[in-house]
PDB file of C-alpha atoms in Angstrom:
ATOM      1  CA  UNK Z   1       1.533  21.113  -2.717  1.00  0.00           C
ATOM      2  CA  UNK Z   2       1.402  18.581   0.140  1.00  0.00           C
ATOM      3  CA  UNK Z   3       2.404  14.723  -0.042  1.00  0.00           C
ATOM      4  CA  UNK Z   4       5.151  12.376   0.164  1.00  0.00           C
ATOM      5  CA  UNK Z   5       8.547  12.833  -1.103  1.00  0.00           C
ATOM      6  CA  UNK Z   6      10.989   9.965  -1.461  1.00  0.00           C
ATOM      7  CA  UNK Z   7      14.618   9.828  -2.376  1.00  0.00           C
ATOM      8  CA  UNK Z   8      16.186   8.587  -4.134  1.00  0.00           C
ATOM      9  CA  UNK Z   9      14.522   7.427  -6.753  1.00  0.00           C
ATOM     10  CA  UNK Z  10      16.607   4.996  -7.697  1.00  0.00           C
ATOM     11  CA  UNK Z  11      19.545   3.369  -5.770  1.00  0.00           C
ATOM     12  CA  UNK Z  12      22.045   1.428  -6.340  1.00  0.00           C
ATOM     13  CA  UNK Z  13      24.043  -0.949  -3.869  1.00  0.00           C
ATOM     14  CA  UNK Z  14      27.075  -3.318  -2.929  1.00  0.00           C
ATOM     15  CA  UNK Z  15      26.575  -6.504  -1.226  1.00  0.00           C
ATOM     16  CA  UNK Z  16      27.738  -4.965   2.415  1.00  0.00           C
ATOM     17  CA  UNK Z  17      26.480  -1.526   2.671  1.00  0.00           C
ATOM     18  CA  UNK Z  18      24.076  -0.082   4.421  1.00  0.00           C
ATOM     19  CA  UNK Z  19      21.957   2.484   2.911  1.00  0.00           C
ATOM     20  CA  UNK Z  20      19.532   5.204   3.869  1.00  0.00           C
ATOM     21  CA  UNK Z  21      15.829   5.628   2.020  1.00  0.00           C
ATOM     22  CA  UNK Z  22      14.519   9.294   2.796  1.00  0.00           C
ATOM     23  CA  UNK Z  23      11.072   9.812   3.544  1.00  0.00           C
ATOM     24  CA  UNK Z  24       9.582  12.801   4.140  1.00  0.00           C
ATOM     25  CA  UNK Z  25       5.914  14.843   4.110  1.00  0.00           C
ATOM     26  CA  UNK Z  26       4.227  17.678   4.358  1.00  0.00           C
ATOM     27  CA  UNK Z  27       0.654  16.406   5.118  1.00  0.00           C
ATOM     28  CA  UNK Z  28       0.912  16.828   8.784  1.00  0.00           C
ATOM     29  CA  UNK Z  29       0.227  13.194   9.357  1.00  0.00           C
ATOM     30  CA  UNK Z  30       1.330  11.961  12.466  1.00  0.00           C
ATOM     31  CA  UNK Z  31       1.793   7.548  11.271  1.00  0.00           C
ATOM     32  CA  UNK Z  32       4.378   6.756   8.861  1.00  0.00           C
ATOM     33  CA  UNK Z  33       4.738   3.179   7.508  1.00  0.00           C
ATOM     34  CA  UNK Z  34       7.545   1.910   5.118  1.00  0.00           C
ATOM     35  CA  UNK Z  35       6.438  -0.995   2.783  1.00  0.00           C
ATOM     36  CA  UNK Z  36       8.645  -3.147   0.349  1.00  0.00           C
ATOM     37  CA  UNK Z  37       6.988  -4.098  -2.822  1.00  0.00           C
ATOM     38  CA  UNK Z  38       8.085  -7.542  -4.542  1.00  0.00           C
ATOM     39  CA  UNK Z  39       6.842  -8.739  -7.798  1.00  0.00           C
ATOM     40  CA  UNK Z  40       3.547 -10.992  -7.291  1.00  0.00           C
ATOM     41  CA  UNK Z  41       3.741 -10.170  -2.965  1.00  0.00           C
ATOM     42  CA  UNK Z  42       2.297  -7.356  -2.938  1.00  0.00           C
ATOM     43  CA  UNK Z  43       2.973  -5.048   0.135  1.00  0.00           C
ATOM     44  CA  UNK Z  44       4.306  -6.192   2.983  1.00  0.00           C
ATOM     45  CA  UNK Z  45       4.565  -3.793   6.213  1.00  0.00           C
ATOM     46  CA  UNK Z  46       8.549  -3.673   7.249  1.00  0.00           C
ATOM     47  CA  UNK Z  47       7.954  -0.643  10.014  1.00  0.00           C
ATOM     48  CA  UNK Z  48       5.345   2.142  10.889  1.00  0.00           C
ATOM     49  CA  UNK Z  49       5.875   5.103  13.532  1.00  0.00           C
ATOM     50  CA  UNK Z  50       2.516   6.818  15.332  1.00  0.00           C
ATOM     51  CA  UNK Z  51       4.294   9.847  16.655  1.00  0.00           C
ATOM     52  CA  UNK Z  52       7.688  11.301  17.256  1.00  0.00           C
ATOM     53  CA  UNK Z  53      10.277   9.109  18.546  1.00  0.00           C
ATOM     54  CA  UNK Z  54       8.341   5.720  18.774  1.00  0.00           C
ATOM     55  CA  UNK Z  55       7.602   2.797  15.967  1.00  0.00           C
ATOM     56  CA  UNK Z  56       7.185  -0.684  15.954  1.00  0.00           C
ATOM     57  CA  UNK Z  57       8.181  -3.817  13.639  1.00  0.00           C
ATOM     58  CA  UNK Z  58       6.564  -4.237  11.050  1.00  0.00           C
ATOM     59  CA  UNK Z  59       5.474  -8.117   9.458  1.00  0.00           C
ATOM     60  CA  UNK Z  60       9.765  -8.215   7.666  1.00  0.00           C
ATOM     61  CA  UNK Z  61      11.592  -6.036  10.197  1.00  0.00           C
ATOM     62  CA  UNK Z  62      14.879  -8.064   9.969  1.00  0.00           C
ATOM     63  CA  UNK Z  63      18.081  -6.305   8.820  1.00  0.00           C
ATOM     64  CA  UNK Z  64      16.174  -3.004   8.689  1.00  0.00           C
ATOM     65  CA  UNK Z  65      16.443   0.300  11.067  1.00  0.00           C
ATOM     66  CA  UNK Z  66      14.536   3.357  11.537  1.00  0.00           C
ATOM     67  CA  UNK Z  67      13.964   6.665  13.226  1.00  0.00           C
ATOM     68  CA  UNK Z  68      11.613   9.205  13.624  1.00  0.00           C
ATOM     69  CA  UNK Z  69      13.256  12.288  15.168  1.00  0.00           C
ATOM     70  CA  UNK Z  70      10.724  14.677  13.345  1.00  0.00           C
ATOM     71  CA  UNK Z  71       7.209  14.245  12.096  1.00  0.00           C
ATOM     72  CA  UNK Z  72       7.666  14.793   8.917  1.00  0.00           C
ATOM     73  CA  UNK Z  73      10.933  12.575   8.228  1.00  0.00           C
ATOM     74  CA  UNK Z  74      11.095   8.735   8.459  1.00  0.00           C
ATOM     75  CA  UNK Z  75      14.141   7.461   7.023  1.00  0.00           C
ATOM     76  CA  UNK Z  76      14.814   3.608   6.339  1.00  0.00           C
ATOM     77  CA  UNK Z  77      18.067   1.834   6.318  1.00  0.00           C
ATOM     78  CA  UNK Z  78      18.299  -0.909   4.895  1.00  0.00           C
ATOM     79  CA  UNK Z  79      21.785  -2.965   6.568  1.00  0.00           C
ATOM     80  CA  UNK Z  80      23.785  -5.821   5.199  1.00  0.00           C
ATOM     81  CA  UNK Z  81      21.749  -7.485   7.222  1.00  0.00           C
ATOM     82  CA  UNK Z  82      19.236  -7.978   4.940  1.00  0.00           C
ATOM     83  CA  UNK Z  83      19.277 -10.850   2.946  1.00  0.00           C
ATOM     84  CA  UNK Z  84      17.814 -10.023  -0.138  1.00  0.00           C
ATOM     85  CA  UNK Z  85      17.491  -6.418  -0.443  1.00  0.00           C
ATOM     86  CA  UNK Z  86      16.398  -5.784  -3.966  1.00  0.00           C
ATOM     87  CA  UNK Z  87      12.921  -4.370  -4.284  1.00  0.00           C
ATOM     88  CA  UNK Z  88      10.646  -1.485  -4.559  1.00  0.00           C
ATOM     89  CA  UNK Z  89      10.250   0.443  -1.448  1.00  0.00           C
ATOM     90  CA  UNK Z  90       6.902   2.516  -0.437  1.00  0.00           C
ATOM     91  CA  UNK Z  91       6.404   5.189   2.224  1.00  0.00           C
ATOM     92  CA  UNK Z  92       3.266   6.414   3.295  1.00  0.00           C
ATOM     93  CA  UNK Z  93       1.320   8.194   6.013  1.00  0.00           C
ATOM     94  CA  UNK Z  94      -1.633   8.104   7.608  1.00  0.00           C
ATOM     95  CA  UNK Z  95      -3.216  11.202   9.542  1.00  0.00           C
ATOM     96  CA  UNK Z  96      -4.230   8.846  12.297  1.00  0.00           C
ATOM     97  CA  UNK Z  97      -4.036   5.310  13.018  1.00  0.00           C
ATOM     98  CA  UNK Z  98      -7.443   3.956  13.809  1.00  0.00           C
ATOM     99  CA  UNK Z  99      -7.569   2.065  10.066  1.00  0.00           C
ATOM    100  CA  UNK Z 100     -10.566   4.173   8.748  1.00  0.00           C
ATOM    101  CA  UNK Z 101      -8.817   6.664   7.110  1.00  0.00           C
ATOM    102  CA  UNK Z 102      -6.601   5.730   4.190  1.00  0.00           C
ATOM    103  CA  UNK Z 103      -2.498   5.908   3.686  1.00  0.00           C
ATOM    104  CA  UNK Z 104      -0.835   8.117   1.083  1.00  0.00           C
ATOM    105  CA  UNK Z 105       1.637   6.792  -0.445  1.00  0.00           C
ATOM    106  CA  UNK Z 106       5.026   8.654  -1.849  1.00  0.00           C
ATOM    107  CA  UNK Z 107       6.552   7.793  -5.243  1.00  0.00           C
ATOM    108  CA  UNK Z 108       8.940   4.832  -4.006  1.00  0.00           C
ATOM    109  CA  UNK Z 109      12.405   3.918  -3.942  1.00  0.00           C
ATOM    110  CA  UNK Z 110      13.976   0.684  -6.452  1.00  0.00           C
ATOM    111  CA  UNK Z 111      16.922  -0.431  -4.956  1.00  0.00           C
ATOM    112  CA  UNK Z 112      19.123  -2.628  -6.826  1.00  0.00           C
ATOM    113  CA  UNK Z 113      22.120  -4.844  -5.155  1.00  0.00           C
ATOM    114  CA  UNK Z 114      24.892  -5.266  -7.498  1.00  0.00           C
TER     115      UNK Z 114
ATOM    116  CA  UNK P   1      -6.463 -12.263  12.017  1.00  0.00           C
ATOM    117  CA  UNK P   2      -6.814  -9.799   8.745  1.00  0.00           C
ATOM    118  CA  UNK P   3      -6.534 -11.152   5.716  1.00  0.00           C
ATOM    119  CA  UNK P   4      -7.142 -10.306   1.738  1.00  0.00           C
ATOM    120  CA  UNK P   5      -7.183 -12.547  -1.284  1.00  0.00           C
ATOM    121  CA  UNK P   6      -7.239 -11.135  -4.776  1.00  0.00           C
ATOM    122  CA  UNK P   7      -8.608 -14.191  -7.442  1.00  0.00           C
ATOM    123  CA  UNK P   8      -6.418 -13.716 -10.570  1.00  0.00           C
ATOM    124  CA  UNK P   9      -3.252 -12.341 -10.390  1.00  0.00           C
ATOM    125  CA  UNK P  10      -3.717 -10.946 -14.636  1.00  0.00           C
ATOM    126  CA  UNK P  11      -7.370  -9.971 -15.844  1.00  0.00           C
ATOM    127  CA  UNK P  12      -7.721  -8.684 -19.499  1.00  0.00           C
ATOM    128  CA  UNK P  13     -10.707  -7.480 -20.509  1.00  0.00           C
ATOM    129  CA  UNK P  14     -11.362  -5.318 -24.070  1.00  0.00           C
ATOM    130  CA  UNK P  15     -11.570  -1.240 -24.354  1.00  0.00           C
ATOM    131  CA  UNK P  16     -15.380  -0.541 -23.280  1.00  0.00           C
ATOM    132  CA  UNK P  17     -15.940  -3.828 -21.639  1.00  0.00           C
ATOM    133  CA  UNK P  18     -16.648  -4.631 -18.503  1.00  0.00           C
ATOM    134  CA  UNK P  19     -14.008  -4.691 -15.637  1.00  0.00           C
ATOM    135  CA  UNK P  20     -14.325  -6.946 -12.941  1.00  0.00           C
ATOM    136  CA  UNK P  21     -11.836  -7.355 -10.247  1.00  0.00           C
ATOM    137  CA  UNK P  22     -12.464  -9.563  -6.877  1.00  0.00           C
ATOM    138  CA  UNK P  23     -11.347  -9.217  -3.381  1.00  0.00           C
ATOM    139  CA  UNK P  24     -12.315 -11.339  -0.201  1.00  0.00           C
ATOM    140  CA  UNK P  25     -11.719 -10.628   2.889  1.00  0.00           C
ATOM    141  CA  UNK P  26     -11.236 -12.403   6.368  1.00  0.00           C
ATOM    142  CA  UNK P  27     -11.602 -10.519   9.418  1.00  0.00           C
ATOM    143  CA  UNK P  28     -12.681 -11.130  12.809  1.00  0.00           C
ATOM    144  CA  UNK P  29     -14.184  -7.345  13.408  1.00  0.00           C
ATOM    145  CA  UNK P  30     -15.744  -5.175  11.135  1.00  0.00           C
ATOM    146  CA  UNK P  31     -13.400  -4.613   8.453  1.00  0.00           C
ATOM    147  CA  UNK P  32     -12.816  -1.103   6.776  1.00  0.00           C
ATOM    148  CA  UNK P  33     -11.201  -1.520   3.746  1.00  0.00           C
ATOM    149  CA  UNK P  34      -9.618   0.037   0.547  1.00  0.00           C
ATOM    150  CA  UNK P  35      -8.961  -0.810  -3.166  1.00  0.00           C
ATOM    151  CA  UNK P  36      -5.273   1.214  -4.463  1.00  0.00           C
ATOM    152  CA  UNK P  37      -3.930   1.321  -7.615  1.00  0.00           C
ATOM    153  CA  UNK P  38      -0.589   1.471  -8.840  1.00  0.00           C
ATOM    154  CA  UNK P  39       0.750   2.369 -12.813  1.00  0.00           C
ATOM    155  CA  UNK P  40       4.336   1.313 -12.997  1.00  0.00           C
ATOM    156  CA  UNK P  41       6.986   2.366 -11.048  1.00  0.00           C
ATOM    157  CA  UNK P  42       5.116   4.817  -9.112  1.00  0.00           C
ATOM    158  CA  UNK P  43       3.213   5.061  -5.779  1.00  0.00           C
ATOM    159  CA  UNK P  44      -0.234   3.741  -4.791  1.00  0.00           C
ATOM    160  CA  UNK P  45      -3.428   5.895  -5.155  1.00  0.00           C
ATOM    161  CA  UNK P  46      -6.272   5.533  -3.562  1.00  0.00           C
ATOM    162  CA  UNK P  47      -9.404   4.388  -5.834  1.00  0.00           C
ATOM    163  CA  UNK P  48     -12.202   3.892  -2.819  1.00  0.00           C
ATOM    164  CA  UNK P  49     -12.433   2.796   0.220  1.00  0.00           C
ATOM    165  CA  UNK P  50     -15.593   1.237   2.907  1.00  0.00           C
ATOM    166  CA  UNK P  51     -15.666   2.634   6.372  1.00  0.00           C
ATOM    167  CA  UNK P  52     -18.858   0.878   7.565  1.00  0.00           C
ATOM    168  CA  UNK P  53     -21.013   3.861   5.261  1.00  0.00           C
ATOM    169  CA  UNK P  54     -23.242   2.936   2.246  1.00  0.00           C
ATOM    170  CA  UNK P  55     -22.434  -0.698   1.004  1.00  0.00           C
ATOM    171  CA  UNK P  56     -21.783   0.831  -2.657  1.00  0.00           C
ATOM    172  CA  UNK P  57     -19.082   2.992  -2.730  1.00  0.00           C
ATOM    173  CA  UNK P  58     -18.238   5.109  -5.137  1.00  0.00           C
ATOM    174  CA  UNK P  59     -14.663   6.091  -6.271  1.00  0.00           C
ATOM    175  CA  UNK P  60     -12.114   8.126  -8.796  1.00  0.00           C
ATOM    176  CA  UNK P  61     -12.420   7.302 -12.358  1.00  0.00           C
ATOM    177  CA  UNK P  62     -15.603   5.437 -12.221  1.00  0.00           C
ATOM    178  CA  UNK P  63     -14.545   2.735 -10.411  1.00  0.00           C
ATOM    179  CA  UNK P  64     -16.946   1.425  -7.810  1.00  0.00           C
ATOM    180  CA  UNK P  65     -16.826  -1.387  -5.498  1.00  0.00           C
ATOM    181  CA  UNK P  66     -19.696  -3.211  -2.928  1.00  0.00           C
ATOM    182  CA  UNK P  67     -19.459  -4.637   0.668  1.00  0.00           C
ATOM    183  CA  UNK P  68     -21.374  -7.781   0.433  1.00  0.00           C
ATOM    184  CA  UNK P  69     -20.592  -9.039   4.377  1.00  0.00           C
ATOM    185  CA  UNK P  70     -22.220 -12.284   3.684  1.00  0.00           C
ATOM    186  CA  UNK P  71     -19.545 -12.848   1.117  1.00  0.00           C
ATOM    187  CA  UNK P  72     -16.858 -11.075   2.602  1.00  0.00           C
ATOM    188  CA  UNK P  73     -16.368  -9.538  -0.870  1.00  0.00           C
ATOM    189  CA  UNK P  74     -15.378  -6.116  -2.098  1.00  0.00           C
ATOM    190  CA  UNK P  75     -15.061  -6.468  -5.709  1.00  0.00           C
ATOM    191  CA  UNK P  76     -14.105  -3.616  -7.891  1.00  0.00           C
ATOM    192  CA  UNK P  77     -16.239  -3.050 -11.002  1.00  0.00           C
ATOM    193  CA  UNK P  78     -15.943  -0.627 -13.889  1.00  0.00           C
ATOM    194  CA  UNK P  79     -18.852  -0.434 -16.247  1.00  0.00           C
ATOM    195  CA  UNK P  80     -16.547   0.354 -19.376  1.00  0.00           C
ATOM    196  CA  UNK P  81     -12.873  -0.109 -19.383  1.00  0.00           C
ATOM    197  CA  UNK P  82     -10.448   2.462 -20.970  1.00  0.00           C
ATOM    198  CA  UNK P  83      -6.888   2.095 -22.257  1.00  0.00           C
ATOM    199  CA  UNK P  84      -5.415   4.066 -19.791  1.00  0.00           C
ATOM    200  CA  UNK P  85      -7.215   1.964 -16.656  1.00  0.00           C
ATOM    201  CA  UNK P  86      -4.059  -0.664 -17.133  1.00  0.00           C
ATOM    202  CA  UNK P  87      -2.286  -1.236 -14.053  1.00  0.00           C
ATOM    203  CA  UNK P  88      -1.766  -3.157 -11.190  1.00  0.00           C
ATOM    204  CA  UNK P  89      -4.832  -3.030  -8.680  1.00  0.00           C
ATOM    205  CA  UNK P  90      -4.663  -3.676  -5.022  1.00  0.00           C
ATOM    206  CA  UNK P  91      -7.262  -4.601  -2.167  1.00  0.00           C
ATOM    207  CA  UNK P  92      -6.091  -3.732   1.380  1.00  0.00           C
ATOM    208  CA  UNK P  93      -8.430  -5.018   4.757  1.00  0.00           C
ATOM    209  CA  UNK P  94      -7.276  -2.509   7.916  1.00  0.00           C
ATOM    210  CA  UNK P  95      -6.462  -4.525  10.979  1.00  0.00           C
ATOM    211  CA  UNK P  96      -5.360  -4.329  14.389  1.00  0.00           C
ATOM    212  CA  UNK P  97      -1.895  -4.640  15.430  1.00  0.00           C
ATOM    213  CA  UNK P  98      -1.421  -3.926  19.099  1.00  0.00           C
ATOM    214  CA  UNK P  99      -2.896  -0.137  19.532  1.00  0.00           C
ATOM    215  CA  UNK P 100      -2.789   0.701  16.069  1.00  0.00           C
ATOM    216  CA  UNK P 101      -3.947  -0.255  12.736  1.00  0.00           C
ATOM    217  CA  UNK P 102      -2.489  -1.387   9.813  1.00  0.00           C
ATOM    218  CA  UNK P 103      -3.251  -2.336   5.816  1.00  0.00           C
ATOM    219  CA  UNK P 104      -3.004  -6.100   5.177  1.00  0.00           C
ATOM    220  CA  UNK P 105      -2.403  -5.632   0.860  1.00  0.00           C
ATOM    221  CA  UNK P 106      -3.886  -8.765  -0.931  1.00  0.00           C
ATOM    222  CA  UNK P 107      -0.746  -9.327  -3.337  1.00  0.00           C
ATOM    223  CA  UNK P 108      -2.825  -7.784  -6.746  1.00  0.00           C
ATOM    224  CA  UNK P 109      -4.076  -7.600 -10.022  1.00  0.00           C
ATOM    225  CA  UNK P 110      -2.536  -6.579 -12.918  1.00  0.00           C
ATOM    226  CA  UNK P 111      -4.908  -5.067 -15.738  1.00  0.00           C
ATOM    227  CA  UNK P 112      -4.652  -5.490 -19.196  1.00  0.00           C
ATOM    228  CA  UNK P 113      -7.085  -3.438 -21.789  1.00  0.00           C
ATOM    229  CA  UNK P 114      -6.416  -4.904 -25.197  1.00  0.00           C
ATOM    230  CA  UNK P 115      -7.669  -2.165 -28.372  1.00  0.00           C
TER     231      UNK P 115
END
């Protein structure tokens, strides 16, 4: 079946660390975005990727870091950096990036800062 | 600028009412845009979405929702609610960001259907 896998599913961290939020699909899409998801916000955009080895800042890039070595793989790490880390994170993909058609989105990450 | 606003942040309505969720949007070209939902703890899935087609638009689970430009509305409408239509909902205007586009989420509506 094609989609969006995310892992893990949930993750737990210490004030300090960085830690890495795997994305990955099979839908041959060629934009990736990575959301985070607080209570009563709604989405807001932290990074997207069009193709291979490019992306851009998202609307909260700060204390974040991507890559995109592959197509299908778009990992997130979120540094100590970030202020207040705790929230649900969302990956999705688009097959192109004109807007028209939609994103699919994977199953999300909670992390949790202890 | 791109923008969404969702009016009510809860809506309850009763099993085999009526459901009525509303979504304006700003935006300085024409807009495409989507309604998502979301059941807890779990990704979003597309319900419909307006790509400058038919006005009405027709979606999963009989949702449907209308383009009404000289409102800049897109409200989501249901004619008969079931139990297991509770969750959050979420409109999303596409917009332009340098050579790409991007979703602008309004910040959503949660859905309660009370027995």
């Amino acid at each position: 079946d094609g989609g969006i896998t995310q892992s893990p599913k949930y993750l737990f961290r210490k004030e300090g660390q960085n830690v890495t939020l795997s994305c990955e699909q099979n839908l041959n899409h060629d934009a990736m975005y990575w959301y985070r998801q607080d209570p009563g916000q709604g989405l807001r955009l932290i990074y997207y990727s069009q193709i291979v080895n490019d992306f851009q800042k998202g609307d909260i890039a700060e204390g974040y870091s991507v890559s995109r070595e592959k197509k299908e793989s778009f990992p997130l790490t979120v540094t100590s950096a970030q202020k207040n880390p705790t929230a649900f994170y969302l990956c999705a993909s688009s097959p192109e990036d004109r807007g028209r058609n939609e994103q699919f989105f994977g199953p999300g990450t909670r992390l949790t800062v202890l | 600028a791109q923008s969404v606003t969702q009016l009510g942040s809860h809506v309850s309505v009763s099993e085999g009412a009526l459901v009525l969720l509303r979504c304006n949007y700003s935006s300085s070209v024409p807009p495409y845009l989507f309604w998502y939902v979301q059941y807890p703890n779990q990704g979003l899935q597309l319900l419909l979405k307006y790509t400058s087609a038919a006005t009405l638009v027709k979606g999963i689970n009989g949702f449907e929702a209308e383009f009404k430009k000289s409102e800049t509305s897109f409200h989501l409408t249901k004619p008969s609610a079931h139990m297991s239509d509770a969750a959050e909902y979420f409109c999303a205007v596409s917009r332009v960001s340098g050579s790409a586009r991007q979703l602008t989420f309004g910040s959503g509506t949660q859905l309660t259907v009370l027995p």
